[in-house]
Amino acid sequence: MSRTPRAHRRALALALCAAAVATLQGVASPTAGAAPISAPSTVGAIEDSTARAFAASLSEGSWRTQVRTAALASDEVDLRALTSRTRTGAGSALEPAIATADRRIAEAKGLASDTGSLLRLRLASPSMRAELASGTAPLVAASATEDGAETITAYDSRGRAHTLDADRVPDRPVYVVDIDGARATEAGLRTLDKELTARGIPAPAPAPTRTSEKSPASPLSSPTPLSAGFWTTKIDSVRLSNDEEPWVSGDAEVFSIVSGFGFDGKVRVDTVDMPYLDNDGTTYYPNQILVNWSSYKYNLADVVMMEDDGDTNYQALAKALADALLTITDLGAYIPLVNAILDAIPTSWYTNDPDYVDSWYTLSQTSSGPLNGARANGTLTVSPYYVTQF
């Protein structure tokens, strides 16, 4: 019996989707053992295969409408949740592959198995909303694009690849398959802290807290006993000049590595998540604690600011940092640690892995006002801040 045109289109859509899913499921899982420090061929390949599979699934009209409705209703859509809500058709066919891709991305990034769903779908730019709402067929692209790339590859529902200008937002709607960067970075920093401790860079016990009846006037003033507290350095504002991101990459995911010597004479590393720092050319006012001076032996610490572009393996990052920093011993005077941290990170990381954003040497308790980074890409405005206990 011959099929109706609608049934034929549905069968073709499912066939295309099945072929794309087979490609997605064929993406190799990370091998066991020591993970590579960066794995663009892993995370990037998974995102790209997911984009192709998702584009193919959009040839089914009812599923395409469901996706459009979800994309217009939210800034980003949880892909696993979206496919799991669909009981039949192209969306349902994608669900197992999306779950597998989620798990493989977590493994490739060295994240805990309970990190949860990471894959997200978003519209590349708000300027595309009107065209998408009017029914214009969207393309689908992966966000994992090398910094400095001149072109972006996107796919249509027939499996064809389209080359887009990386510097110019296209008029045609483009869905972007991305990772929930905030969740991945938060989970990654937990992994980094845990792995550094396991490799011999524990968080030393803080020194006995100085006490005062009230907050001392400055870090150099002498407190009188009664009320416990400690000095910190607080970020009043922060601004980046250039995060070098193409339009497809979305918001930046920035974190800082603060380093110095603990009271046990060992190198101390503290990670600071900066999830608010989304865009370059924008000044943010977080009032965020950067350094807790009660944990440091010397009145100096260094800061290295980095960005996770998606391919960061936090377990491997911890190993690289530990291998470099454990060779540095306290000789009775402060030793700057920025160069040791940067030397531990291979040159390949400065493309589309955890990008080096900027660094600040010899921050002290009395540091105050705007501080330009050594790379001249970032400015931190800081002030001493005394934290009192209740």
mmCIF file of C-alpha atoms in Angstrom:
data_model
loop_
_atom_site.group_PDB
_atom_site.id
_atom_site.type_symbol
_atom_site.label_atom_id
_atom_site.label_comp_id
_atom_site.label_asym_id
_atom_site.label_seq_id
_atom_site.Cartn_x
_atom_site.Cartn_y
_atom_site.Cartn_z
ATOM 1 C CA MET A 1 0.000 0.000 0.000
ATOM 2 C CA SER A 2 1.399 3.406 -0.997
ATOM 3 C CA ARG A 3 2.110 5.965 1.671
ATOM 4 C CA THR A 4 0.533 9.406 1.849
ATOM 5 C CA PRO A 5 2.916 12.379 1.390
ATOM 6 C CA ARG A 6 2.656 13.102 5.122
ATOM 7 C CA ALA A 7 3.470 9.505 6.070
ATOM 8 C CA HIS A 8 6.335 9.517 3.597
ATOM 9 C CA ARG A 9 7.780 12.705 5.125
ATOM 10 C CA ARG A 10 7.460 11.196 8.591
ATOM 11 C CA ALA A 11 9.211 7.993 7.505
ATOM 12 C CA LEU A 12 11.973 10.015 5.828
ATOM 13 C CA ALA A 13 12.394 12.154 8.956
ATOM 14 C CA LEU A 14 12.730 9.097 11.175
ATOM 15 C CA ALA A 15 15.184 7.515 8.742
ATOM 16 C CA LEU A 16 17.349 10.631 8.697
ATOM 17 C CA CYS A 17 17.140 10.882 12.457
ATOM 18 C CA ALA A 18 18.084 7.210 12.899
ATOM 19 C CA ALA A 19 21.119 7.642 10.647
ATOM 20 C CA ALA A 20 22.241 10.723 12.543
ATOM 21 C CA VAL A 21 21.688 9.021 15.898
ATOM 22 C CA ALA A 22 23.801 6.091 14.719
ATOM 23 C CA THR A 23 26.571 8.566 13.926
ATOM 24 C CA LEU A 24 26.172 10.204 17.332
ATOM 25 C CA GLN A 25 26.318 6.852 19.137
ATOM 26 C CA GLY A 26 29.432 5.995 17.175
ATOM 27 C CA VAL A 27 31.419 8.829 18.743
ATOM 28 C CA ALA A 28 34.127 7.084 20.734
ATOM 29 C CA SER A 29 33.988 7.263 24.482
ATOM 30 C CA PRO A 30 37.076 8.604 26.249
ATOM 31 C CA THR A 31 39.521 5.829 26.914
ATOM 32 C CA ALA A 32 40.102 4.674 30.445
ATOM 33 C CA GLY A 33 43.130 5.855 32.370
ATOM 34 C CA ALA A 34 44.753 9.263 32.268
ATOM 35 C CA ALA A 35 42.545 11.606 30.263
ATOM 36 C CA PRO A 36 44.134 14.079 27.865
ATOM 37 C CA ILE A 37 44.478 17.567 29.284
ATOM 38 C CA SER A 38 42.182 18.849 26.573
ATOM 39 C CA ALA A 39 40.012 16.831 24.252
ATOM 40 C CA PRO A 40 38.524 18.890 21.425
ATOM 41 C CA SER A 41 38.231 15.673 19.387
ATOM 42 C CA THR A 42 36.046 14.276 22.174
ATOM 43 C CA VAL A 43 33.783 17.020 23.510
ATOM 44 C CA GLY A 44 33.797 18.887 20.207
ATOM 45 C CA ALA A 45 32.977 15.745 18.236
ATOM 46 C CA ILE A 46 30.142 14.858 20.606
ATOM 47 C CA GLU A 47 28.610 18.332 20.294
ATOM 48 C CA ASP A 48 28.991 18.307 16.508
ATOM 49 C CA SER A 49 27.422 14.848 16.148
ATOM 50 C CA THR A 50 24.593 15.907 18.458
ATOM 51 C CA ALA A 51 24.005 18.993 16.316
ATOM 52 C CA ARG A 52 23.799 16.869 13.169
ATOM 53 C CA ALA A 53 21.444 14.347 14.763
ATOM 54 C CA PHE A 54 19.241 17.086 16.153
ATOM 55 C CA ALA A 55 19.124 18.893 12.793
ATOM 56 C CA ALA A 56 18.009 15.677 11.082
ATOM 57 C CA SER A 57 15.252 15.173 13.636
ATOM 58 C CA LEU A 58 13.758 18.574 12.731
ATOM 59 C CA SER A 59 12.494 17.216 9.401
ATOM 60 C CA GLU A 60 9.511 15.895 11.384
ATOM 61 C CA GLY A 61 7.002 18.740 11.545
ATOM 62 C CA SER A 62 5.371 18.111 14.918
ATOM 63 C CA TRP A 63 8.742 17.711 16.634
ATOM 64 C CA ARG A 64 10.086 20.821 14.889
ATOM 65 C CA THR A 65 7.123 22.789 16.255
ATOM 66 C CA GLN A 66 7.669 21.448 19.761
ATOM 67 C CA VAL A 67 11.336 22.454 19.664
ATOM 68 C CA ARG A 68 10.506 25.912 18.311
ATOM 69 C CA THR A 69 7.973 26.495 21.087
ATOM 70 C CA ALA A 70 10.508 25.463 23.734
ATOM 71 C CA ALA A 71 13.309 27.584 22.245
ATOM 72 C CA LEU A 72 11.108 30.702 22.099
ATOM 73 C CA ALA A 73 9.941 30.204 25.676
ATOM 74 C CA SER A 74 13.382 29.927 27.271
ATOM 75 C CA ASP A 75 16.941 31.196 26.825
ATOM 76 C CA GLU A 76 18.159 27.603 26.795
ATOM 77 C CA VAL A 77 16.480 24.210 26.726
ATOM 78 C CA ASP A 78 17.635 21.081 28.543
ATOM 79 C CA LEU A 79 18.020 18.587 25.686
ATOM 80 C CA ARG A 80 17.604 15.478 27.799
ATOM 81 C CA ALA A 81 14.453 16.838 29.431
ATOM 82 C CA LEU A 82 13.057 17.929 26.057
ATOM 83 C CA THR A 83 13.553 14.554 24.359
ATOM 84 C CA SER A 84 12.374 12.576 27.380
ATOM 85 C CA ARG A 85 9.026 14.398 27.305
ATOM 86 C CA THR A 86 8.394 13.164 23.758
ATOM 87 C CA ARG A 87 6.903 9.677 23.633
ATOM 88 C CA THR A 88 6.934 9.064 19.876
ATOM 89 C CA GLY A 89 8.605 10.227 16.688
ATOM 90 C CA ALA A 90 11.955 11.915 16.079
ATOM 91 C CA GLY A 91 12.266 13.417 19.557
ATOM 92 C CA SER A 92 11.748 10.076 21.231
ATOM 93 C CA ALA A 93 14.267 8.434 18.889
ATOM 94 C CA LEU A 94 16.888 10.952 20.004
ATOM 95 C CA GLU A 95 16.470 10.412 23.753
ATOM 96 C CA PRO A 96 18.895 7.466 24.268
ATOM 97 C CA ALA A 97 21.602 9.126 22.162
ATOM 98 C CA ILE A 98 21.263 12.415 24.043
ATOM 99 C CA ALA A 99 21.592 10.601 27.378
ATOM 100 C CA THR A 100 24.704 8.802 26.113
ATOM 101 C CA ALA A 101 26.216 12.037 24.792
ATOM 102 C CA ASP A 102 25.592 13.715 28.164
ATOM 103 C CA ARG A 103 27.413 10.926 29.977
ATOM 104 C CA ARG A 104 30.352 10.973 27.567
ATOM 105 C CA ILE A 105 30.766 14.733 27.909
ATOM 106 C CA ALA A 106 30.872 14.449 31.696
ATOM 107 C CA GLU A 107 33.510 11.716 31.398
ATOM 108 C CA ALA A 108 35.571 13.746 28.930
ATOM 109 C CA LYS A 109 35.537 16.743 31.260
ATOM 110 C CA GLY A 110 36.499 14.671 34.298
ATOM 111 C CA LEU A 111 33.238 15.436 36.091
ATOM 112 C CA ALA A 112 31.454 13.336 38.699
ATOM 113 C CA SER A 113 28.850 10.860 37.450
ATOM 114 C CA ASP A 114 26.114 12.695 39.354
ATOM 115 C CA THR A 115 26.702 16.017 37.549
ATOM 116 C CA GLY A 116 23.393 15.624 35.735
ATOM 117 C CA SER A 117 22.220 16.774 32.324
ATOM 118 C CA LEU A 118 24.704 19.076 30.548
ATOM 119 C CA LEU A 119 23.573 19.386 26.921
ATOM 120 C CA ARG A 120 21.511 22.467 26.118
ATOM 121 C CA LEU A 121 19.861 23.941 23.019
ATOM 122 C CA ARG A 122 19.575 27.697 22.533
ATOM 123 C CA LEU A 123 18.897 30.208 19.804
ATOM 124 C CA ALA A 124 22.208 31.731 18.727
ATOM 125 C CA SER A 125 20.940 35.322 18.987
ATOM 126 C CA PRO A 126 17.777 37.103 20.153
ATOM 127 C CA SER A 127 17.722 38.787 16.727
ATOM 128 C CA MET A 128 16.654 35.431 15.242
ATOM 129 C CA ARG A 129 13.471 35.106 17.279
ATOM 130 C CA ALA A 130 11.152 36.772 14.753
ATOM 131 C CA GLU A 131 12.344 34.603 11.853
ATOM 132 C CA LEU A 132 12.064 31.450 13.946
ATOM 133 C CA ALA A 133 8.569 32.353 15.130
ATOM 134 C CA SER A 134 7.473 32.959 11.537
ATOM 135 C CA GLY A 135 8.376 29.372 10.639
ATOM 136 C CA THR A 136 11.751 29.816 8.920
ATOM 137 C CA ALA A 137 13.582 26.477 8.992
ATOM 138 C CA PRO A 138 16.516 26.688 11.421
ATOM 139 C CA LEU A 139 20.033 25.359 11.099
ATOM 140 C CA VAL A 140 21.797 23.615 13.988
ATOM 141 C CA ALA A 141 25.426 24.235 14.992
ATOM 142 C CA ALA A 142 27.728 23.116 17.814
ATOM 143 C CA SER A 143 29.128 25.711 20.183
ATOM 144 C CA ALA A 144 32.544 24.030 20.444
ATOM 145 C CA THR A 145 34.323 26.297 17.974
ATOM 146 C CA GLU A 146 37.994 27.209 18.071
ATOM 147 C CA ASP A 147 38.770 30.783 19.130
ATOM 148 C CA GLY A 148 39.759 32.740 16.051
ATOM 149 C CA ALA A 149 37.793 30.442 13.719
ATOM 150 C CA GLU A 150 36.599 32.259 10.621
ATOM 151 C CA THR A 151 33.685 29.936 9.834
ATOM 152 C CA ILE A 152 30.984 27.983 11.657
ATOM 153 C CA THR A 153 29.531 24.699 10.350
ATOM 154 C CA ALA A 154 25.769 24.306 10.746
ATOM 155 C CA TYR A 155 23.426 21.544 9.548
ATOM 156 C CA ASP A 156 19.954 21.512 8.033
ATOM 157 C CA SER A 157 17.254 18.868 8.428
ATOM 158 C CA ARG A 158 18.384 17.068 5.254
ATOM 159 C CA GLY A 159 21.880 16.510 6.651
ATOM 160 C CA ARG A 160 23.599 19.161 4.535
ATOM 161 C CA ALA A 161 26.393 21.264 6.035
ATOM 162 C CA HIS A 162 26.323 25.061 5.701
ATOM 163 C CA THR A 163 29.328 27.337 6.235
ATOM 164 C CA LEU A 164 28.579 30.518 8.215
ATOM 165 C CA ASP A 165 30.725 33.572 8.963
ATOM 166 C CA ALA A 166 31.981 33.323 12.560
ATOM 167 C CA ASP A 167 32.062 37.123 12.927
ATOM 168 C CA ARG A 168 28.625 37.887 11.501
ATOM 169 C CA VAL A 169 25.380 36.742 13.110
ATOM 170 C CA PRO A 170 23.309 35.142 10.311
ATOM 171 C CA ASP A 171 19.769 36.256 9.510
ATOM 172 C CA ARG A 172 18.519 32.685 9.346
ATOM 173 C CA PRO A 173 17.695 31.123 12.745
ATOM 174 C CA VAL A 174 20.425 28.890 14.156
ATOM 175 C CA TYR A 175 19.989 26.559 17.103
ATOM 176 C CA VAL A 176 23.207 26.004 19.042
ATOM 177 C CA VAL A 177 23.976 22.736 20.820
ATOM 178 C CA ASP A 178 25.914 23.804 23.892
ATOM 179 C CA ILE A 179 26.884 22.716 27.403
ATOM 180 C CA ASP A 180 25.411 24.198 30.559
ATOM 181 C CA GLY A 181 28.645 26.061 31.272
ATOM 182 C CA ALA A 182 27.680 27.281 34.728
ATOM 183 C CA ARG A 183 26.840 23.750 35.903
ATOM 184 C CA ALA A 184 29.919 22.243 34.250
ATOM 185 C CA THR A 185 32.285 24.852 35.719
ATOM 186 C CA GLU A 186 30.797 24.569 39.201
ATOM 187 C CA ALA A 187 31.121 20.780 39.084
ATOM 188 C CA GLY A 188 34.584 21.076 37.537
ATOM 189 C CA LEU A 189 35.919 23.296 40.303
ATOM 190 C CA ARG A 190 34.630 20.814 42.889
ATOM 191 C CA THR A 191 36.532 18.109 41.012
ATOM 192 C CA LEU A 192 39.622 20.317 40.769
ATOM 193 C CA ASP A 193 39.643 21.017 44.522
ATOM 194 C CA LYS A 194 39.107 17.335 45.332
ATOM 195 C CA GLU A 195 41.812 16.137 42.930
ATOM 196 C CA LEU A 196 44.375 18.709 44.115
ATOM 197 C CA THR A 197 43.834 17.536 47.681
ATOM 198 C CA ALA A 198 44.192 13.906 46.608
ATOM 199 C CA ARG A 199 47.450 14.731 44.806
ATOM 200 C CA GLY A 200 49.042 16.389 47.822
ATOM 201 C CA ILE A 201 47.912 20.012 47.732
ATOM 202 C CA PRO A 202 45.430 20.003 50.616
ATOM 203 C CA ALA A 203 43.679 23.056 51.911
ATOM 204 C CA PRO A 204 45.830 23.880 54.972
ATOM 205 C CA ALA A 205 44.132 24.711 58.248
ATOM 206 C CA PRO A 206 43.812 28.494 58.577
ATOM 207 C CA ALA A 207 45.869 30.363 61.129
ATOM 208 C CA PRO A 208 44.249 31.253 64.454
ATOM 209 C CA THR A 209 41.779 33.996 63.663
ATOM 210 C CA ARG A 210 42.728 37.443 64.831
ATOM 211 C CA THR A 211 40.080 39.056 67.007
ATOM 212 C CA SER A 212 38.836 42.578 67.462
ATOM 213 C CA GLU A 213 36.128 44.470 69.253
ATOM 214 C CA LYS A 214 35.175 45.975 65.908
ATOM 215 C CA SER A 215 36.529 45.818 62.385
ATOM 216 C CA PRO A 216 40.045 47.308 62.363
ATOM 217 C CA ALA A 217 40.468 50.472 60.339
ATOM 218 C CA SER A 218 42.964 48.860 57.971
ATOM 219 C CA PRO A 219 44.759 45.537 57.486
ATOM 220 C CA LEU A 220 47.762 47.036 59.262
ATOM 221 C CA SER A 221 45.963 48.239 62.371
ATOM 222 C CA SER A 222 46.092 46.262 65.619
ATOM 223 C CA PRO A 223 42.774 44.763 66.724
ATOM 224 C CA THR A 224 41.782 44.452 70.370
ATOM 225 C CA PRO A 225 40.389 41.090 71.555
ATOM 226 C CA LEU A 226 36.703 40.238 71.608
ATOM 227 C CA SER A 227 35.062 39.772 68.189
ATOM 228 C CA ALA A 228 36.568 37.213 65.777
ATOM 229 C CA GLY A 229 37.150 38.014 62.126
ATOM 230 C CA PHE A 230 39.644 37.927 59.279
ATOM 231 C CA TRP A 231 40.859 40.072 56.398
ATOM 232 C CA THR A 232 39.966 39.364 52.781
ATOM 233 C CA THR A 233 40.414 40.979 49.395
ATOM 234 C CA LYS A 234 37.050 41.745 47.808
ATOM 235 C CA ILE A 235 36.366 42.274 44.087
ATOM 236 C CA ASP A 236 34.425 45.518 43.780
ATOM 237 C CA SER A 237 34.337 45.400 39.971
ATOM 238 C CA VAL A 238 35.835 43.428 37.112
ATOM 239 C CA ARG A 239 36.024 44.055 33.372
ATOM 240 C CA LEU A 240 37.516 42.059 30.504
ATOM 241 C CA SER A 241 38.636 43.690 27.262
ATOM 242 C CA ASN A 242 38.252 40.703 24.950
ATOM 243 C CA ASP A 243 37.112 37.121 25.460
ATOM 244 C CA GLU A 244 37.699 36.378 21.729
ATOM 245 C CA GLU A 245 34.482 34.410 21.423
ATOM 246 C CA PRO A 246 32.578 33.931 18.114
ATOM 247 C CA TRP A 247 28.797 34.491 18.181
ATOM 248 C CA VAL A 248 28.094 30.769 18.365
ATOM 249 C CA SER A 249 29.945 30.306 21.681
ATOM 250 C CA GLY A 250 27.577 32.222 23.943
ATOM 251 C CA ASP A 251 28.481 33.428 27.428
ATOM 252 C CA ALA A 252 31.954 32.967 28.867
ATOM 253 C CA GLU A 253 32.512 30.682 31.874
ATOM 254 C CA VAL A 254 35.288 32.249 33.930
ATOM 255 C CA PHE A 255 37.065 31.072 37.056
ATOM 256 C CA SER A 256 40.193 32.141 38.922
ATOM 257 C CA ILE A 257 42.992 30.159 40.519
ATOM 258 C CA VAL A 258 44.348 31.916 43.622
ATOM 259 C CA SER A 259 47.705 30.612 44.847
ATOM 260 C CA GLY A 260 50.132 31.273 47.679
ATOM 261 C CA PHE A 261 51.722 29.487 50.626
ATOM 262 C CA GLY A 262 49.741 28.019 53.496
ATOM 263 C CA PHE A 263 50.938 28.000 57.085
ATOM 264 C CA ASP A 264 52.330 24.496 56.607
ATOM 265 C CA GLY A 265 54.796 25.850 54.029
ATOM 266 C CA LYS A 266 53.072 24.084 51.127
ATOM 267 C CA VAL A 267 51.636 25.738 48.053
ATOM 268 C CA ARG A 268 47.940 26.453 48.504
ATOM 269 C CA VAL A 269 45.458 26.675 45.622
ATOM 270 C CA ASP A 270 41.958 28.128 45.968
ATOM 271 C CA THR A 271 39.484 28.199 43.083
ATOM 272 C CA VAL A 272 36.992 31.025 42.678
ATOM 273 C CA ASP A 273 33.992 30.593 40.354
ATOM 274 C CA MET A 274 32.920 33.790 38.541
ATOM 275 C CA PRO A 275 29.643 32.754 36.863
ATOM 276 C CA TYR A 276 28.443 36.328 36.398
ATOM 277 C CA LEU A 277 31.334 37.283 34.088
ATOM 278 C CA ASP A 278 29.539 36.546 30.825
ATOM 279 C CA ASN A 279 30.680 39.166 28.311
ATOM 280 C CA ASP A 280 33.710 41.227 27.454
ATOM 281 C CA GLY A 281 33.421 45.011 27.386
ATOM 282 C CA THR A 282 31.038 44.941 30.366
ATOM 283 C CA THR A 283 31.833 46.024 33.913
ATOM 284 C CA TYR A 284 30.490 43.737 36.641
ATOM 285 C CA TYR A 285 30.156 44.622 40.330
ATOM 286 C CA PRO A 286 30.130 41.287 42.191
ATOM 287 C CA ASN A 287 31.390 42.259 45.685
ATOM 288 C CA GLN A 288 32.948 38.795 45.676
ATOM 289 C CA ILE A 289 35.625 37.554 48.086
ATOM 290 C CA LEU A 290 38.758 36.697 46.107
ATOM 291 C CA VAL A 291 41.339 35.954 48.831
ATOM 292 C CA ASN A 292 40.871 34.883 52.453
ATOM 293 C CA TRP A 293 44.117 36.052 54.036
ATOM 294 C CA SER A 294 43.672 33.953 57.171
ATOM 295 C CA SER A 295 44.678 30.948 55.047
ATOM 296 C CA TYR A 296 48.015 32.336 53.815
ATOM 297 C CA LYS A 297 51.439 32.488 55.452
ATOM 298 C CA TYR A 298 52.668 35.520 53.534
ATOM 299 C CA ASN A 299 50.972 38.801 52.779
ATOM 300 C CA LEU A 300 51.073 38.022 49.054
ATOM 301 C CA ALA A 301 49.088 35.820 46.654
ATOM 302 C CA ASP A 302 48.755 35.444 42.884
ATOM 303 C CA VAL A 303 45.656 35.181 40.692
ATOM 304 C CA VAL A 304 45.309 33.435 37.324
ATOM 305 C CA MET A 305 41.955 33.971 35.583
ATOM 306 C CA MET A 306 40.843 31.346 33.065
ATOM 307 C CA GLU A 307 37.844 30.518 30.892
ATOM 308 C CA ASP A 308 36.378 27.088 30.268
ATOM 309 C CA ASP A 309 35.423 26.930 26.595
ATOM 310 C CA GLY A 310 33.963 23.447 26.916
ATOM 311 C CA ASP A 311 36.857 21.019 26.492
ATOM 312 C CA THR A 312 38.413 21.376 29.944
ATOM 313 C CA ASN A 313 39.194 18.115 31.727
ATOM 314 C CA TYR A 314 39.339 19.154 35.379
ATOM 315 C CA GLN A 315 40.981 15.944 36.597
ATOM 316 C CA ALA A 316 43.808 16.460 34.108
ATOM 317 C CA LEU A 317 44.050 20.147 35.034
ATOM 318 C CA ALA A 318 44.493 19.163 38.693
ATOM 319 C CA LYS A 319 47.259 16.722 37.748
ATOM 320 C CA ALA A 320 49.098 19.342 35.679
ATOM 321 C CA LEU A 321 48.900 21.910 38.464
ATOM 322 C CA ALA A 322 49.933 19.451 41.182
ATOM 323 C CA ASP A 323 52.899 18.163 39.168
ATOM 324 C CA ALA A 324 54.179 21.731 38.778
ATOM 325 C CA LEU A 325 53.365 23.198 42.193
ATOM 326 C CA LEU A 326 54.511 20.301 44.370
ATOM 327 C CA THR A 327 58.086 20.967 43.228
ATOM 328 C CA ILE A 328 58.003 24.463 44.770
ATOM 329 C CA THR A 329 59.055 24.699 48.401
ATOM 330 C CA ASP A 330 58.811 27.518 50.904
ATOM 331 C CA LEU A 331 62.291 29.002 51.315
ATOM 332 C CA GLY A 332 61.253 31.600 53.853
ATOM 333 C CA ALA A 333 60.239 34.238 51.328
ATOM 334 C CA TYR A 334 57.307 34.595 48.971
ATOM 335 C CA ILE A 335 57.753 33.030 45.529
ATOM 336 C CA PRO A 336 55.396 34.183 42.725
ATOM 337 C CA LEU A 337 53.420 31.216 41.399
ATOM 338 C CA VAL A 338 51.745 32.607 38.252
ATOM 339 C CA ASN A 339 54.532 31.467 35.944
ATOM 340 C CA ALA A 340 54.542 27.974 37.446
ATOM 341 C CA ILE A 341 50.791 27.679 36.864
ATOM 342 C CA LEU A 342 50.997 28.929 33.286
ATOM 343 C CA ASP A 343 54.006 26.738 32.502
ATOM 344 C CA ALA A 344 52.036 23.722 33.706
ATOM 345 C CA ILE A 345 49.406 24.308 31.039
ATOM 346 C CA PRO A 346 50.357 23.236 27.488
ATOM 347 C CA THR A 347 50.258 25.790 24.697
ATOM 348 C CA SER A 348 47.327 23.948 23.098
ATOM 349 C CA TRP A 349 45.138 25.100 25.972
ATOM 350 C CA TYR A 350 45.292 28.674 24.753
ATOM 351 C CA THR A 351 43.076 27.940 21.748
ATOM 352 C CA ASN A 352 39.666 26.620 22.750
ATOM 353 C CA ASP A 353 40.256 24.907 26.042
ATOM 354 C CA PRO A 354 40.549 26.650 29.402
ATOM 355 C CA ASP A 355 41.754 29.919 27.896
ATOM 356 C CA TYR A 356 44.215 32.028 29.797
ATOM 357 C CA VAL A 357 42.351 35.290 30.392
ATOM 358 C CA ASP A 358 44.800 37.274 32.567
ATOM 359 C CA SER A 359 46.903 37.163 35.721
ATOM 360 C CA TRP A 360 47.672 39.364 38.710
ATOM 361 C CA TYR A 361 50.946 39.070 40.616
ATOM 362 C CA THR A 362 51.623 39.836 44.282
ATOM 363 C CA LEU A 363 48.184 40.779 45.527
ATOM 364 C CA SER A 364 48.416 41.835 49.191
ATOM 365 C CA GLN A 365 46.039 42.539 52.064
ATOM 366 C CA THR A 366 46.403 46.253 51.433
ATOM 367 C CA SER A 367 45.812 46.069 47.661
ATOM 368 C CA SER A 368 43.130 48.574 46.719
ATOM 369 C CA GLY A 369 41.705 50.243 43.628
ATOM 370 C CA PRO A 370 41.959 49.210 39.947
ATOM 371 C CA LEU A 371 44.590 46.586 39.137
ATOM 372 C CA ASN A 372 45.390 45.892 35.489
ATOM 373 C CA GLY A 373 46.240 42.304 34.621
ATOM 374 C CA ALA A 374 49.681 41.369 33.329
ATOM 375 C CA ARG A 375 48.189 40.520 29.940
ATOM 376 C CA ALA A 376 46.316 43.858 29.836
ATOM 377 C CA ASN A 377 43.104 42.003 29.103
ATOM 378 C CA GLY A 378 41.378 42.439 32.460
ATOM 379 C CA THR A 379 40.971 44.977 35.235
ATOM 380 C CA LEU A 380 40.082 44.090 38.812
ATOM 381 C CA THR A 381 39.046 46.802 41.241
ATOM 382 C CA VAL A 382 39.612 45.458 44.732
ATOM 383 C CA SER A 383 39.505 46.597 48.343
ATOM 384 C CA PRO A 384 40.441 45.148 51.739
ATOM 385 C CA TYR A 385 37.384 43.784 53.516
ATOM 386 C CA TYR A 386 37.205 42.598 57.111
ATOM 387 C CA VAL A 387 34.803 39.725 57.719
ATOM 388 C CA THR A 388 33.482 39.612 61.275
ATOM 389 C CA GLN A 389 31.914 36.580 62.898
ATOM 390 C CA PHE A 390 28.462 36.719 64.454
#
